[in-house]
XYZ file of C-alpha atoms in Angstrom:
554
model
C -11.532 21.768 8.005
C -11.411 25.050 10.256
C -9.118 25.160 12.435
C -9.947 27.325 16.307
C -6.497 26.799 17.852
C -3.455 25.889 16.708
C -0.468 24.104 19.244
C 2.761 25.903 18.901
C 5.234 24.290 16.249
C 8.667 23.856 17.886
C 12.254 23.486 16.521
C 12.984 20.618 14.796
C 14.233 18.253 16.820
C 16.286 15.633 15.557
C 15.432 13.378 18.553
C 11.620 13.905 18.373
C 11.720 13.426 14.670
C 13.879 10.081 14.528
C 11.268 8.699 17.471
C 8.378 9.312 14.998
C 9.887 8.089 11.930
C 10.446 4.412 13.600
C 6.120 4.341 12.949
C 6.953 4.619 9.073
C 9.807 1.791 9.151
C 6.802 -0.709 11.117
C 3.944 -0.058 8.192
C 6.740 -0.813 5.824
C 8.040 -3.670 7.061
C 4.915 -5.614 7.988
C 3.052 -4.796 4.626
C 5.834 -6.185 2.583
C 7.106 -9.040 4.389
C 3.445 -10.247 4.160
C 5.329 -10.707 -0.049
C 6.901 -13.876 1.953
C 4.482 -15.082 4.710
C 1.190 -15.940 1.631
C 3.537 -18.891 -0.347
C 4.222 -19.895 3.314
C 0.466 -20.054 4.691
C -0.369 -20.830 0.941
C 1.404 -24.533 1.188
C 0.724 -24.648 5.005
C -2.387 -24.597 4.974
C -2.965 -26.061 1.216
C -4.354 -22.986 0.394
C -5.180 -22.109 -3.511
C -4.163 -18.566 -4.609
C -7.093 -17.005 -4.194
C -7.151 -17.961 0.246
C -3.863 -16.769 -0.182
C -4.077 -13.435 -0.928
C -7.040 -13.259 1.744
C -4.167 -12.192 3.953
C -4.012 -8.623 2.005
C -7.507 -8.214 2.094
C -7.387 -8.364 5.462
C -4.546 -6.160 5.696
C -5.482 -3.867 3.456
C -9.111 -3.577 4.520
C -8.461 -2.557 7.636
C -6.957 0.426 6.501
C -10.365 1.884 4.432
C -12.705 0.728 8.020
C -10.027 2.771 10.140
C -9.916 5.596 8.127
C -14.251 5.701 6.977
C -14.927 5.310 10.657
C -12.548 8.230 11.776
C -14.413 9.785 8.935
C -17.982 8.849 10.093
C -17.430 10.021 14.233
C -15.878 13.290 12.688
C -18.946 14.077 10.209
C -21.431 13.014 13.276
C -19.748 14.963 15.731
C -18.473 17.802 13.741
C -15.072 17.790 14.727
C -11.657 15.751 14.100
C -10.927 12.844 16.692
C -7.807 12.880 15.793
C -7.046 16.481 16.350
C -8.956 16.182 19.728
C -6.616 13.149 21.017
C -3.986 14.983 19.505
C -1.185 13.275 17.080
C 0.790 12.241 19.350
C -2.132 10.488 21.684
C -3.183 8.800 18.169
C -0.116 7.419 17.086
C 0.143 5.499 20.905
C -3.420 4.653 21.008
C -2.434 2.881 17.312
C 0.608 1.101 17.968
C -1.115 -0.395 21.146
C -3.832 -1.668 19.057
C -1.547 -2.864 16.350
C 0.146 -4.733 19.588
C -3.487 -6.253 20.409
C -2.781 -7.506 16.804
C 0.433 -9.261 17.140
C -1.162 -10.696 20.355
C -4.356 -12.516 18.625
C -1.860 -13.170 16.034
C -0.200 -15.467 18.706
C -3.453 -17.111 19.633
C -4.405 -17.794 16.319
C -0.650 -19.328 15.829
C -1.333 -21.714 18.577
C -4.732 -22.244 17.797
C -3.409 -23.486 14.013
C -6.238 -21.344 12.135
C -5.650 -19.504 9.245
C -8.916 -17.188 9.781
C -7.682 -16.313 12.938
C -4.541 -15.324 11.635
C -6.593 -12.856 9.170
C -8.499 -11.418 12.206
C -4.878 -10.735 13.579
C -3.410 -9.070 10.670
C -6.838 -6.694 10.473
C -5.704 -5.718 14.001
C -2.735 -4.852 13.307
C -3.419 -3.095 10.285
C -6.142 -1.174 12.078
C -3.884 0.248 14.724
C -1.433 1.787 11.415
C -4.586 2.848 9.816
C -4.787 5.253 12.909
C -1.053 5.964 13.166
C -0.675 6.682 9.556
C -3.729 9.691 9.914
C -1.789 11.283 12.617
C 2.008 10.612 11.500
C 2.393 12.772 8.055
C 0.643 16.033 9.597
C 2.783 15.047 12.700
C 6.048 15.057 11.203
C 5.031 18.590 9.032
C 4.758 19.649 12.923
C 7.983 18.792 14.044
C 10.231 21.707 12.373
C 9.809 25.277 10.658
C 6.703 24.669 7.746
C 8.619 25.023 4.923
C 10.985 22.403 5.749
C 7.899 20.171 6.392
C 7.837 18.227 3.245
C 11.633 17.430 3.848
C 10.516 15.540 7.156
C 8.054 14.269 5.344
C 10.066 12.471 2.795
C 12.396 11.021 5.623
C 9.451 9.064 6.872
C 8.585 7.979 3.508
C 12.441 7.074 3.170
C 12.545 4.974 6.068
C 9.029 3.342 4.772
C 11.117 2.207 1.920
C 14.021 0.893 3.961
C 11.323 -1.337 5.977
C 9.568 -2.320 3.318
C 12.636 -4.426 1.268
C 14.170 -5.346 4.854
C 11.024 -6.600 5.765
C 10.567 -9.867 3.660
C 14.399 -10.802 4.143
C 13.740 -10.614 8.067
C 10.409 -12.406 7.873
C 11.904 -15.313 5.482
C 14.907 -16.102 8.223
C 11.773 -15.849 10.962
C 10.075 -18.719 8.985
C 12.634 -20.734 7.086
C 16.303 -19.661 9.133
C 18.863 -20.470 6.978
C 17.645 -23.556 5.147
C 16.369 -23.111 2.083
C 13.497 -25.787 2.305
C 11.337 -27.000 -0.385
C 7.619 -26.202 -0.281
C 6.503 -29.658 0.516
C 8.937 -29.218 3.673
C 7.023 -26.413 4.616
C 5.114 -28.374 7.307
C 7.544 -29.728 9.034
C 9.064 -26.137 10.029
C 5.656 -25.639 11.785
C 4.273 -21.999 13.012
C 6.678 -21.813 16.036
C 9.204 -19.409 14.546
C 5.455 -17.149 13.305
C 4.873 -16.839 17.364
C 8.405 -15.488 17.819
C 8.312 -12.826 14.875
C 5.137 -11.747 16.140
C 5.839 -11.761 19.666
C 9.214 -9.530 18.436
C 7.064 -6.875 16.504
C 4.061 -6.759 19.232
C 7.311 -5.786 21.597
C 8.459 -3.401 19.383
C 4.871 -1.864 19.058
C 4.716 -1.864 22.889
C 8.071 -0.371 23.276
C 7.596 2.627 20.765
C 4.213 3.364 22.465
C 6.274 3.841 25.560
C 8.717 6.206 23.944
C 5.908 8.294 22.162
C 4.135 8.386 25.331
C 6.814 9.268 27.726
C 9.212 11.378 25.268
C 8.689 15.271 26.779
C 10.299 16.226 23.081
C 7.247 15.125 21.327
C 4.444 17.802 21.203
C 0.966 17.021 21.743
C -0.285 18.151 18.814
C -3.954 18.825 19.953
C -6.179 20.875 18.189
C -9.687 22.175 18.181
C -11.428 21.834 14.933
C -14.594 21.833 12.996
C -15.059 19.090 10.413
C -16.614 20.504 7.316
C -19.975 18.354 6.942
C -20.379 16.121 3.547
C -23.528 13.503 4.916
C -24.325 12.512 1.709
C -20.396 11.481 0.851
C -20.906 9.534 3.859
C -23.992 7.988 3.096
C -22.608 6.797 -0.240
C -19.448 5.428 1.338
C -21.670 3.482 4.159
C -23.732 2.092 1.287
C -21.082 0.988 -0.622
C -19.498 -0.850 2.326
C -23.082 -2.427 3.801
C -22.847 -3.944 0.192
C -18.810 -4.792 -0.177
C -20.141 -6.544 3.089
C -22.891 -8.682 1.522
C -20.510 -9.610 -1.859
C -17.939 -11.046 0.650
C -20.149 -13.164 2.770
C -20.574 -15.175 0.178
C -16.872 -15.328 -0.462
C -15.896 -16.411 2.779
C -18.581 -18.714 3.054
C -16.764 -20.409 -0.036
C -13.648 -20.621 1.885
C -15.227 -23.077 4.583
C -16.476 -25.591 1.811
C -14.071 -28.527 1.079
C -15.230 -30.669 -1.622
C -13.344 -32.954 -4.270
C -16.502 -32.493 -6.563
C -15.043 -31.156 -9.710
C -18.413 -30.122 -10.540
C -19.235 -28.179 -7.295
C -15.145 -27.032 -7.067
C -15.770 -25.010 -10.539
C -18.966 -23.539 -9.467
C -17.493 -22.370 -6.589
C -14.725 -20.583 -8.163
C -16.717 -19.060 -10.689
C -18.617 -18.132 -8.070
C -16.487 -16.084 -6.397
C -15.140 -14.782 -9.206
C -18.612 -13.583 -10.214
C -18.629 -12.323 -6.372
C -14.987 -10.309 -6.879
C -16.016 -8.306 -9.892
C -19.389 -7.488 -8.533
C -17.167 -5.801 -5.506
C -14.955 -3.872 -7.790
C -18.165 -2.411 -10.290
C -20.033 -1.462 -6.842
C -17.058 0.135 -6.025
C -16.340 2.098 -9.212
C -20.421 2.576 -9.481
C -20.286 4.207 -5.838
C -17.876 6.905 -6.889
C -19.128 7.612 -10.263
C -22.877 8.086 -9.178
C -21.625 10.288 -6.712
C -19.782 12.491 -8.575
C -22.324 12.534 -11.449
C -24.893 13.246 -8.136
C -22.799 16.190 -6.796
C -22.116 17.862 -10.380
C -25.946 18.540 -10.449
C -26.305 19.300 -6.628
C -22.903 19.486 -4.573
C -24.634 20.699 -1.414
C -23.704 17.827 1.393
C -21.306 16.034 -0.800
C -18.254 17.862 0.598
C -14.973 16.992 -1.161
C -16.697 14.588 -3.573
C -17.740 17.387 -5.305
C -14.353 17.483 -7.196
C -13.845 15.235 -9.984
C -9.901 15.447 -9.553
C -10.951 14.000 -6.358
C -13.351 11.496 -6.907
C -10.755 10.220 -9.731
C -7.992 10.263 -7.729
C -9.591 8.245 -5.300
C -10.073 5.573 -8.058
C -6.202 6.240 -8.796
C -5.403 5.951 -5.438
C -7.278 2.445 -5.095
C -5.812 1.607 -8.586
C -1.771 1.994 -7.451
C -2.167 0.704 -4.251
C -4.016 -2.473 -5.677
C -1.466 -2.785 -8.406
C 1.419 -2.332 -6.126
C 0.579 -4.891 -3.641
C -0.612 -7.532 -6.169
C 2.268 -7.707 -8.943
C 4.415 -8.549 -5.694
C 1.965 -10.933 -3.518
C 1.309 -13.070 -6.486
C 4.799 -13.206 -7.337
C 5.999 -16.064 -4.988
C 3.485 -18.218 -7.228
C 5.049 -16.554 -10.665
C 8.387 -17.794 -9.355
C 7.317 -21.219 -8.426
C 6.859 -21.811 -11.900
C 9.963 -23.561 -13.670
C 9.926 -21.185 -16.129
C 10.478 -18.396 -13.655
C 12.806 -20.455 -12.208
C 10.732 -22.814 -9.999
C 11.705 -20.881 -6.748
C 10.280 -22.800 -3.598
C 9.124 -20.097 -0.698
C 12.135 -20.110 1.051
C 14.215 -18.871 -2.301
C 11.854 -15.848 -3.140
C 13.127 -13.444 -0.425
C 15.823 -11.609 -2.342
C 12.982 -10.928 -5.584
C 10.395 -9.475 -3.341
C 13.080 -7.913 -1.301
C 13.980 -5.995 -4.718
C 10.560 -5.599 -5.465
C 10.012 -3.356 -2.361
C 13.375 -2.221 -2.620
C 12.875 -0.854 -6.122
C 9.810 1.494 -4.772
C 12.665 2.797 -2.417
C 14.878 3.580 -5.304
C 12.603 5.249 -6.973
C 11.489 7.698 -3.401
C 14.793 8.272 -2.618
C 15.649 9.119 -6.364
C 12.441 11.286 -6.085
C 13.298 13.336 -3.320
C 16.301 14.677 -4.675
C 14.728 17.988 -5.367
C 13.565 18.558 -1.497
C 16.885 19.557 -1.129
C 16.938 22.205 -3.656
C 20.245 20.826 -5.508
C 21.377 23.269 -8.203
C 20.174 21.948 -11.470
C 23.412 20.668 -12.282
C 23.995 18.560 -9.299
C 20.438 17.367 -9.445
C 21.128 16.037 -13.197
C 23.878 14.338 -11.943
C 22.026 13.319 -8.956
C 19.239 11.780 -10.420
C 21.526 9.300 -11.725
C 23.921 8.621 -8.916
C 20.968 7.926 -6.462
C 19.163 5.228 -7.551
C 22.298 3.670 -8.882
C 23.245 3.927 -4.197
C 19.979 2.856 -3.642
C 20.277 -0.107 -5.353
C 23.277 -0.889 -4.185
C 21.933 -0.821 -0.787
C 19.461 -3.179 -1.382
C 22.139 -5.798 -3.125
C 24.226 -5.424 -0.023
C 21.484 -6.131 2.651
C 20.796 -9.407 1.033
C 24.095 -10.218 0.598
C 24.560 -9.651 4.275
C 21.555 -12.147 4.457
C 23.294 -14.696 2.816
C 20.753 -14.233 -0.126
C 21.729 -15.426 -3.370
C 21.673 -12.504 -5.325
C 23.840 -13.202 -8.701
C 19.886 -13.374 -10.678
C 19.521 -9.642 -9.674
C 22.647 -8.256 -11.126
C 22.036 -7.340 -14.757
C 18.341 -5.863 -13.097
C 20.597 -2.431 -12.604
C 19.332 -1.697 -16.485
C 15.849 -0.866 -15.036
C 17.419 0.917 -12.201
C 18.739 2.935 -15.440
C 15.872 3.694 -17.392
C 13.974 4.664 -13.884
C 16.565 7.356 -13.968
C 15.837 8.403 -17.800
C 12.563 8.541 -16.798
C 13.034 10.888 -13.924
C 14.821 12.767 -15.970
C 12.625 13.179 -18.491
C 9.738 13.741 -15.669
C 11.034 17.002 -14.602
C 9.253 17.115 -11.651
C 5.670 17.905 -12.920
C 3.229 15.145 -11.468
C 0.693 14.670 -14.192
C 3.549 14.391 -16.565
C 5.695 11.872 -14.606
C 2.827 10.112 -13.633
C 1.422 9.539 -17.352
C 5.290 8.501 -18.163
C 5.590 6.118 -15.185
C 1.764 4.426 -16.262
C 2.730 4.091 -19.698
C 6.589 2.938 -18.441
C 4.784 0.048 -16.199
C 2.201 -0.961 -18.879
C 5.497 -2.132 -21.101
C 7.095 -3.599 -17.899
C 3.776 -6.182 -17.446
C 2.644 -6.813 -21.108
C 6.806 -7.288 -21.448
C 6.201 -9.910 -18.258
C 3.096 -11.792 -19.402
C 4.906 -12.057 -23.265
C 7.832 -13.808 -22.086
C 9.609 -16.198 -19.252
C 12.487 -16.663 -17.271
C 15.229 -13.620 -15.849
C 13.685 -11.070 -18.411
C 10.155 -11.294 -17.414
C 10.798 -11.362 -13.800
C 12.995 -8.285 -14.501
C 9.821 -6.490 -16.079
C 7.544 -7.799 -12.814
C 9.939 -6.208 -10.366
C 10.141 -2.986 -12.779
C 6.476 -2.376 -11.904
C 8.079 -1.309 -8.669
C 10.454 1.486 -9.874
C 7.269 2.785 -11.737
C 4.503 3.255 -8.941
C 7.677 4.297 -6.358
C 6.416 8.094 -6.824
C 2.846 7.204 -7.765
C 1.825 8.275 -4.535
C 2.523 11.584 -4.412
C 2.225 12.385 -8.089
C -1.861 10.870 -7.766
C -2.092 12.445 -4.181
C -1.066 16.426 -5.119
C -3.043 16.088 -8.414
C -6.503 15.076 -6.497
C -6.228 17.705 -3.895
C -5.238 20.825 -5.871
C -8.101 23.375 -5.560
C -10.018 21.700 -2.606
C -9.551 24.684 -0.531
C -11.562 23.837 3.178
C -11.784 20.309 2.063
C -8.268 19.439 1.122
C -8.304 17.700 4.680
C -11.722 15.987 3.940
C -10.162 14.901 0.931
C -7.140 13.557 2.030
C -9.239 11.202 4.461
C -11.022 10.257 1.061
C -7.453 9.132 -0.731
C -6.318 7.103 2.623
C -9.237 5.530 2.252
C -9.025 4.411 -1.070
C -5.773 1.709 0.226
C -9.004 -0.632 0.163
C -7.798 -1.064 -3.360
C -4.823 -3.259 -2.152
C -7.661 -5.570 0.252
C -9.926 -5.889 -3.476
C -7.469 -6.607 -6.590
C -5.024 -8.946 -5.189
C -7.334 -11.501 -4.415
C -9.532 -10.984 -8.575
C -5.963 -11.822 -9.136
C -5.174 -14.681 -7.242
C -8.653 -15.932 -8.557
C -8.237 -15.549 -12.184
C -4.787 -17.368 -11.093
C -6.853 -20.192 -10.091
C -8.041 -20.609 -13.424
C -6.657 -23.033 -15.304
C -7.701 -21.127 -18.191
C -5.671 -18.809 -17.079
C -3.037 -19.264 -14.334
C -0.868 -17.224 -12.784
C 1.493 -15.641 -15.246
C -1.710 -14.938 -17.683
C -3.415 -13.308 -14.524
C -0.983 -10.145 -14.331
C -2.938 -9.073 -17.339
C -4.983 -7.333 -14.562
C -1.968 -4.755 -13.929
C -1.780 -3.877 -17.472
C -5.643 -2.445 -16.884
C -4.466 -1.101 -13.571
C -1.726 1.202 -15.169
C -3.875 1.977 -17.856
C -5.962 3.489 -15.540
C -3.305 5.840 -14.110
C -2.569 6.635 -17.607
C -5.785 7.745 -18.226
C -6.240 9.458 -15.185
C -2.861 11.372 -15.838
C -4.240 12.690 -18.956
C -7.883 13.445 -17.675
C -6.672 15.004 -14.398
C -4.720 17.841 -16.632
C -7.910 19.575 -18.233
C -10.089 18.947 -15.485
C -7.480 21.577 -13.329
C -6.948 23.511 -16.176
C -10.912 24.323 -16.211
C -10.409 25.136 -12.722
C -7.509 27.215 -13.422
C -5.105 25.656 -11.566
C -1.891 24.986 -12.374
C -0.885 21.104 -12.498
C 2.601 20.951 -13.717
C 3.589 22.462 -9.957
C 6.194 20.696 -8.717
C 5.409 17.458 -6.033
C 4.978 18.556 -2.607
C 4.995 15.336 -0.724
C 6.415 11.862 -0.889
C 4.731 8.879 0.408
């Protein structure tokens, strides 16, 4: 992307800066508390695990239509909304629309309808879709550029912080302080799911305000050309016109009550059969074009890039395994030999779960602040060792019962070894953290009880720095597209709208169930393993060096 004019980069500003940052703490904090709010709607509306997790596919669809239709106005008009409203403009025009959300969330409260609730959660997920493309550029504005990735990792920082507060706060919405069983579920009604909502849609509102009105904010306007790629975009159209058609069907599904044992098993297998289709056309899409663009690359645009096109897999990959090993874990728990949690008890585990990703960001940031090797040694130790601390003390505060999550500081420990042992190169600490969560979930599915949900919430210390490691890899050498790109990679969130629910499906099962299902993570980090490996001769053939040091948290 060319950029004409440029809008003048100002001081930092600790002011402007800690008013932006309050837009990473919302995605955080919604996305994860949704950990609590499926086993709720799963037993309140007698839901099986597959409806369940329809709640991240809304969520997490929303993001990949957001960001493919910013990327279909800017390919048709040849230049960047975004840059045109300007950042700032963005970010309120999103957190009004994510208000819009919390509002038909309301309705659909009131109304008592579970799709409705969906439609909601799309909302609201649309408007951070939009305030998520203009937030990370935004906060590399706020300051001198090479202290840019600094600000950077703040937001991501407070993104942690709202992502383990956010199921603790959403579990007192819903249950208070009881600790009520799942068949009392019904009895505490959707009330308390109008007041949360009606609390964040405020809080959207509010910060809207302060964007719009704060005179310490720049605009962050600019006048660019967007560099063309139509046959990227007619791929990615395609392969949503058809993600389209394979969940009709789905849905369709979802309407069909029937005590037919006979019909109820062709129905699952059906979507099943449906859910796989959606994840080849997927993988197809991106393959075909790559293999299309290595013989002709004219129109294809960033997709021309096979560090790229596989990142964007990687990307979908993480984001898919991230979200699932912790939305199907309120089921996993429910199990006696997890410990036969009811929905009101699993607050504290995906509170760590989330909190663990934020041990393993703040633990990754260390070297932003260029400690001398020494220090960082000892920091990388001391950190995560705080962080967890942190996230003991916040449910204590909570009144959470937290005496199971104790002896879980031994992960925190071997996330440090493994930092450690990292050194800061991102295809190496990203092959070490894949291979690190592939023994956390075969460890999981091979046993029970306090060790294997120990290894389920150590998938979150290993795709903490994920992120960054998959996001620097797939844009090194993109020159003019590395903006292109990037829109490619935020895109690729769909993957946390497409695996949770093949999940919650093969959870269904009975052949399977839900502990047997989280042999779908093991592929997922095998993926990222692969990818790790691939990613360092396909640069190398390019020239590039790929052991530079991360640039950017997430």
């Amino acid at each position: 992307m060319q950029q004409k004019n440029t809008a003048a980069i100002p001081a930092a500003s600790s002011g402007a800066l800690s008013t932006l940052v309050t837009v990473f703490f919302f995605w955080g904090f919604i996305a994860a508390g949704n950990g609590v709010f499926i086993p709720f709607c799963k037993h309140y509306f007698h839901l099986d695990q597959f409806q369940s997790q329809l709640i991240d596919f809304a969520f997490y669809l929303a993001y990949y239509i957001g960001a493919l239709v910013l990327y279909a106005i800017a390919t048709l008009l040849g230049s960047d909304v975004i840059a045109r409203w300007g950042y700032k403009n963005s970010i309120v025009y999103g957190l009004l629309f994510s208000a819009l959300g919390a509002v038909i969330m309301i309705l659909a409260v009131n109304a008592n309808t579970f799709p409705g609730m969906l439609i909601g959660l799309f909302a609201v997920a649309l408007g951070f879709s939009l305030q998520q493309t203009a937030a990370n550029p935004f906060a590399a504005l706020l300051g001198p550029p090479e202290t840019g990735a600094n600000r950077i990792n703040l937001g991501g920082g407070i993104n942690s912080f709202g992502t383990f507060i956010g199921p603790i706060v959403v579990a007192l919405a819903l249950f208070g302080a009881t600790r009520a069983s799942d068949d009392q579920i019904n009895s505490l009604g959707l009330g308390k799911v109008t007041i949360l909502y009606a609390c964040v849609g405020a809080l959207f509102v509010l910060a809207a305000a302060v964007f719009f009105f704060s005179s310490k904010l720049p605009s962050g306007k600019y006048e660019t050309d967007a560099e063309k790629s139509p046959n990227a975009l007619i791929a990615l159209i395609i392969m949503t016109c058809l993600l389209i058609g394979i969940f009709i069907p789905i849905f369709r599904s979802y309407l069909v009550e029937t005590t037919d044992p006979v019909l109820k098993q062709a129905i699952e297998m059906g979507r099943i059969k449906w859910l796989v289709a959606g994840l080849v056309i997927i993988v197809g899409t991106l393959l075909t074009s790559l293999a299309l663009a290595s013989r002709n690359s004219d129109g294809w645009g960033a997709m021309k890039y096979p560090q790229l096109v596989l990142g964007m897999l990687a990307i979908f990959t993480y984001v898919g395994v991230e979200v699932t090993i912790q939305s199907n874990l309120g089921a996993l728990l429910a199990d006696p030999k997890f410990g036969g949690y009811s929905s009101s008890q699993i607050a504290p585990f995906i509170s760590m779960y989330w909190g663990s990703l934020m041990v393993g960001r703040w633990t990754g940031s260390i070297k932003n602040f260029n400690p001398s090797a020494s220090l960082r040694a000892i920091l990388i130790f001391v950190v995560p060792v705080i962080a967890f601390g942190v996230v003991l003390a916040v449910n204590a505060i909570a009144q959470n019962d937290i005496s199971p999550l104790y002896s879980y500081g031994i992960c925190v420990l071997v996330l440090a070894v493994a930092f450690y042992a990292g050194q800061d190169k991102p295809a190496k600490t990203l092959l070490l953290f894949a291979s690190l969560g592939i023994i956390c979930m075969v460890t999981g599915i091979l046993t029970t009880g306090q060790v294997a949900t120990y290894a389920f919430l150590g998938g979150g210390l290993f795709c903490s720095i994920m992120w960054p490691a998959i996001f620097v890899l797939s844009i090194a050498g993109l020159g003019k597209f590395t903006s292109q790109g990037s829109a490619f990679l935020i895109m690729m969130i769909l993957g946390g709208a497409i695996i949770p629910p093949i999940q919650g499906k093969l959870a269904d099962l009975k052949s399977i169930g839900i502990h047997n299902s989280y042999w779908i993570t093991v592929a997922c980090f095998g993926y990222l393993a692969v990818f790790a490996i691939s990613v360092r001769g396909i640069l190398r053939r390019q020239g590039i060096d790929y052991d530079s040091s991360i640039a950017a948290e997430h």
